[in-house]
PDB file of C-alpha atoms in Angstrom:
ATOM      1  CA  MET A   1     114.503 128.950  43.088  1.00 47.00           C
ATOM      2  CA  VAL A   2     116.747 131.769  44.106  1.00 50.00           C
ATOM      3  CA  LYS A   3     114.340 134.291  42.601  1.00 55.00           C
ATOM      4  CA  ARG A   4     111.500 133.077  44.849  1.00 57.00           C
ATOM      5  CA  THR A   5     113.598 133.563  47.952  1.00 58.00           C
ATOM      6  CA  GLN A   6     114.499 137.109  46.879  1.00 63.00           C
ATOM      7  CA  ALA A   7     110.822 137.857  46.121  1.00 62.00           C
ATOM      8  CA  ARG A   8     109.754 136.605  49.557  1.00 69.00           C
ATOM      9  CA  ALA A   9     112.487 138.627  51.266  1.00 67.00           C
ATOM     10  CA  SER A  10     111.580 141.826  49.417  1.00 76.00           C
ATOM     11  CA  SER A  11     107.844 141.363  50.104  1.00 81.00           C
ATOM     12  CA  LEU A  12     108.609 140.809  53.800  1.00 82.00           C
ATOM     13  CA  PHE A  13     110.716 143.977  53.842  1.00 85.00           C
ATOM     14  CA  LEU A  14     107.879 145.893  52.140  1.00 88.00           C
ATOM     15  CA  MET A  15     105.357 144.649  54.742  1.00 89.00           C
ATOM     16  CA  GLU A  16     107.681 145.699  57.584  1.00 90.00           C
ATOM     17  CA  LEU A  17     108.063 149.116  55.991  1.00 92.00           C
ATOM     18  CA  ILE A  18     104.285 149.520  55.633  1.00 94.00           C
ATOM     19  CA  PHE A  19     103.741 148.572  59.299  1.00 95.00           C
ATOM     20  CA  ALA A  20     106.426 151.016  60.423  1.00 95.00           C
ATOM     21  CA  ILE A  21     104.833 153.836  58.393  1.00 96.00           C
ATOM     22  CA  LEU A  22     101.382 153.023  59.809  1.00 96.00           C
ATOM     23  CA  LEU A  23     102.794 153.039  63.332  1.00 96.00           C
ATOM     24  CA  PHE A  24     104.363 156.483  62.785  1.00 97.00           C
ATOM     25  CA  ILE A  25     101.127 157.822  61.277  1.00 97.00           C
ATOM     26  CA  ALA A  26      99.091 156.614  64.266  1.00 97.00           C
ATOM     27  CA  THR A  27     101.626 158.079  66.703  1.00 97.00           C
ATOM     28  CA  ALA A  28     101.625 161.424  64.854  1.00 97.00           C
ATOM     29  CA  ALA A  29      97.807 161.557  64.941  1.00 97.00           C
ATOM     30  CA  VAL A  30      97.805 161.033  68.713  1.00 97.00           C
ATOM     31  CA  CYS A  31     100.482 163.703  69.187  1.00 97.00           C
ATOM     32  CA  VAL A  32      98.539 166.239  67.106  1.00 97.00           C
ATOM     33  CA  GLN A  33      95.440 165.619  69.229  1.00 97.00           C
ATOM     34  CA  ILE A  34      97.449 166.062  72.434  1.00 97.00           C
ATOM     35  CA  PHE A  35      98.961 169.343  71.219  1.00 97.00           C
ATOM     36  CA  ALA A  36      95.547 170.654  70.121  1.00 97.00           C
ATOM     37  CA  LYS A  37      94.055 169.816  73.533  1.00 97.00           C
ATOM     38  CA  ALA A  38      96.999 171.485  75.294  1.00 97.00           C
ATOM     39  CA  HIS A  39      96.498 174.636  73.207  1.00 96.00           C
ATOM     40  CA  THR A  40      92.799 174.744  74.075  1.00 95.00           C
ATOM     41  CA  MET A  41      93.546 174.260  77.761  1.00 96.00           C
ATOM     42  CA  SER A  42      96.127 177.053  77.604  1.00 95.00           C
ATOM     43  CA  GLN A  43      93.591 179.451  76.077  1.00 92.00           C
ATOM     44  CA  ASP A  44      91.025 178.531  78.736  1.00 91.00           C
ATOM     45  CA  GLY A  45      93.637 179.131  81.415  1.00 92.00           C
ATOM     46  CA  GLN A  46      94.448 182.575  80.008  1.00 91.00           C
ATOM     47  CA  LYS A  47      90.759 183.443  79.932  1.00 91.00           C
ATOM     48  CA  LEU A  48      90.251 182.320  83.529  1.00 92.00           C
ATOM     49  CA  ASP A  49      93.381 184.152  84.701  1.00 94.00           C
ATOM     50  CA  PHE A  50      92.151 187.356  83.077  1.00 92.00           C
ATOM     51  CA  ALA A  51      88.699 186.947  84.641  1.00 91.00           C
ATOM     52  CA  VAL A  52      90.169 186.401  88.108  1.00 93.00           C
ATOM     53  CA  ASN A  53      92.392 189.482  87.799  1.00 93.00           C
ATOM     54  CA  GLU A  54      89.644 191.791  86.524  1.00 93.00           C
ATOM     55  CA  CYS A  55      87.047 190.565  89.027  1.00 94.00           C
ATOM     56  CA  SER A  56      89.559 190.982  91.853  1.00 94.00           C
ATOM     57  CA  ALA A  57      90.319 194.517  90.695  1.00 93.00           C
ATOM     58  CA  LEU A  58      86.608 195.353  90.718  1.00 93.00           C
ATOM     59  CA  ALA A  59      86.238 193.787  94.171  1.00 93.00           C
ATOM     60  CA  GLU A  60      89.096 195.961  95.426  1.00 94.00           C
ATOM     61  CA  ILE A  61      87.354 199.059  94.070  1.00 92.00           C
ATOM     62  CA  VAL A  62      84.177 198.072  95.903  1.00 91.00           C
ATOM     63  CA  SER A  63      86.097 197.328  99.108  1.00 91.00           C
ATOM     64  CA  SER A  64      87.869 200.680  99.057  1.00 90.00           C
ATOM     65  CA  SER A  65      84.710 202.729  98.408  1.00 88.00           C
ATOM     66  CA  ASP A  66      82.904 204.619 101.135  1.00 87.00           C
ATOM     67  CA  SER A  67      79.485 204.597  99.456  1.00 88.00           C
ATOM     68  CA  TYR A  68      77.475 203.197  96.577  1.00 89.00           C
ATOM     69  CA  ASP A  69      77.941 206.375  94.527  1.00 90.00           C
ATOM     70  CA  ALA A  70      81.685 206.477  95.217  1.00 90.00           C
ATOM     71  CA  ALA A  71      82.037 202.860  94.042  1.00 90.00           C
ATOM     72  CA  LEU A  72      80.000 203.571  90.913  1.00 91.00           C
ATOM     73  CA  ASN A  73      82.074 206.648  90.088  1.00 91.00           C
ATOM     74  CA  LEU A  74      85.375 204.840  90.668  1.00 92.00           C
ATOM     75  CA  ILE A  75      84.348 201.918  88.462  1.00 92.00           C
ATOM     76  CA  ARG A  76      83.166 204.218  85.675  1.00 91.00           C
ATOM     77  CA  SER A  77      86.386 206.236  85.867  1.00 91.00           C
ATOM     78  CA  GLU A  78      88.542 203.089  85.619  1.00 91.00           C
ATOM     79  CA  TYR A  79      86.410 201.395  82.940  1.00 91.00           C
ATOM     80  CA  ALA A  80      85.397 204.056  80.425  1.00 87.00           C
ATOM     81  CA  ASP A  81      83.048 202.019  78.209  1.00 86.00           C
ATOM     82  CA  THR A  82      80.882 200.681  81.041  1.00 90.00           C
ATOM     83  CA  GLU A  83      77.249 200.020  80.099  1.00 91.00           C
ATOM     84  CA  THR A  84      74.189 199.495  82.276  1.00 90.00           C
ATOM     85  CA  ASP A  85      71.644 196.774  81.479  1.00 90.00           C
ATOM     86  CA  ALA A  86      67.893 196.770  82.182  1.00 89.00           C
ATOM     87  CA  ASP A  87      68.416 195.341  85.688  1.00 89.00           C
ATOM     88  CA  GLY A  88      70.867 198.099  86.645  1.00 87.00           C
ATOM     89  CA  ASN A  89      73.947 195.865  86.396  1.00 91.00           C
ATOM     90  CA  LEU A  90      77.174 197.364  85.089  1.00 93.00           C
ATOM     91  CA  ILE A  91      78.652 195.501  82.115  1.00 94.00           C
ATOM     92  CA  ILE A  92      82.233 195.868  80.923  1.00 94.00           C
ATOM     93  CA  TYR A  93      83.207 194.398  77.543  1.00 94.00           C
ATOM     94  CA  PHE A  94      86.611 193.061  76.457  1.00 94.00           C
ATOM     95  CA  ASP A  95      87.949 191.896  73.082  1.00 92.00           C
ATOM     96  CA  GLU A  96      89.869 188.675  72.351  1.00 90.00           C
ATOM     97  CA  ASN A  97      93.122 190.350  73.485  1.00 89.00           C
ATOM     98  CA  PHE A  98      91.514 191.243  76.844  1.00 89.00           C
ATOM     99  CA  ALA A  99      91.462 194.973  76.063  1.00 91.00           C
ATOM    100  CA  GLN A 100      88.374 196.961  77.013  1.00 92.00           C
ATOM    101  CA  CYS A 101      86.091 197.638  74.055  1.00 92.00           C
ATOM    102  CA  ILE A 102      82.504 198.344  73.034  1.00 91.00           C
ATOM    103  CA  LYS A 103      79.795 195.686  72.908  1.00 90.00           C
ATOM    104  CA  ALA A 104      80.020 195.204  69.112  1.00 91.00           C
ATOM    105  CA  ASN A 105      83.686 194.100  69.330  1.00 90.00           C
ATOM    106  CA  ALA A 106      83.399 192.101  72.557  1.00 91.00           C
ATOM    107  CA  SER A 107      84.495 188.530  73.111  1.00 91.00           C
ATOM    108  CA  TYR A 108      84.193 188.563  76.922  1.00 92.00           C
ATOM    109  CA  SER A 109      82.136 190.521  79.403  1.00 93.00           C
ATOM    110  CA  ILE A 110      82.093 191.156  83.134  1.00 94.00           C
ATOM    111  CA  LYS A 111      78.808 191.907  84.869  1.00 95.00           C
ATOM    112  CA  LEU A 112      78.758 193.765  88.175  1.00 94.00           C
ATOM    113  CA  ASN A 113      75.658 193.797  90.378  1.00 94.00           C
ATOM    114  CA  LEU A 114      76.223 196.517  92.968  1.00 91.00           C
ATOM    115  CA  SER A 115      73.781 197.001  95.858  1.00 91.00           C
ATOM    116  CA  THR A 116      73.623 198.511  99.307  1.00 90.00           C
ATOM    117  CA  ASP A 117      71.585 197.492 102.335  1.00 88.00           C
ATOM    118  CA  LYS A 118      71.868 198.882 105.896  1.00 86.00           C
ATOM    119  CA  GLY A 119      75.388 200.194 105.411  1.00 84.00           C
ATOM    120  CA  MET A 120      76.651 197.069 103.648  1.00 90.00           C
ATOM    121  CA  LEU A 121      77.909 197.618 100.093  1.00 91.00           C
ATOM    122  CA  SER A 122      77.670 194.319  98.194  1.00 92.00           C
ATOM    123  CA  ALA A 123      78.905 193.366  94.751  1.00 93.00           C
ATOM    124  CA  VAL A 124      78.443 190.190  92.732  1.00 94.00           C
ATOM    125  CA  ILE A 125      80.973 190.176  89.913  1.00 94.00           C
ATOM    126  CA  SER A 126      80.505 187.598  87.167  1.00 94.00           C
ATOM    127  CA  ALA A 127      82.738 186.975  84.149  1.00 93.00           C
ATOM    128  CA  ASP A 128      80.775 185.272  81.357  1.00 89.00           C
ATOM    129  CA  ASP A 129      79.173 182.794  83.762  1.00 81.00           C
ATOM    130  CA  PHE A 130      82.425 180.869  84.318  1.00 87.00           C
ATOM    131  CA  TYR A 131      83.809 182.879  87.228  1.00 92.00           C
ATOM    132  CA  THR A 132      81.925 184.702  89.981  1.00 93.00           C
ATOM    133  CA  LEU A 133      83.246 186.721  92.888  1.00 93.00           C
ATOM    134  CA  GLU A 134      81.296 188.326  95.728  1.00 94.00           C
ATOM    135  CA  ALA A 135      82.602 191.334  97.646  1.00 92.00           C
ATOM    136  CA  LYS A 136      81.083 193.059 100.674  1.00 91.00           C
ATOM    137  CA  HIS A 137      82.160 196.195 102.476  1.00 86.00           C
ATOM    138  CA  PHE A 138      80.657 197.944 105.469  1.00 88.00           C
ATOM    139  CA  THR A 139      80.452 201.633 104.632  1.00 81.00           C
ATOM    140  CA  GLY A 140      79.221 202.842 108.007  1.00 76.00           C
ATOM    141  CA  GLU A 141      76.097 204.436 106.520  1.00 66.00           C
ATOM    142  CA  VAL A 142      73.077 202.977 108.280  1.00 64.00           C
TER     143      VAL A 142
END
């Protein structure tokens, strides 16, 4: 009879151990998912922060320019590898480390639509369709 009591006690201990291990496995799986989501959100935040900074810098260039040509020349001097698409928009490409690069190595791009109408220099600056900034500046040329 004593052997049965020991067998029941050891099987109960084994069941408790299995439940504890399962609980830790489930908790670890949830924690891994939380850390992966936090990492993704951090990367998205870096990307948005970069887009805001670059678009703001381009808006400042537009705001400080006296004419369409002056704005175009300033932007091309600051961003060496600037390309122009079929619609006349300027496109600046950046790699995954947010350094300016050519189109073949690009991970991100910023599109700048620059126009002038009755002395008003306007720019619509868009970073990969997730951030857009509009800038207007009166140049005095009518």
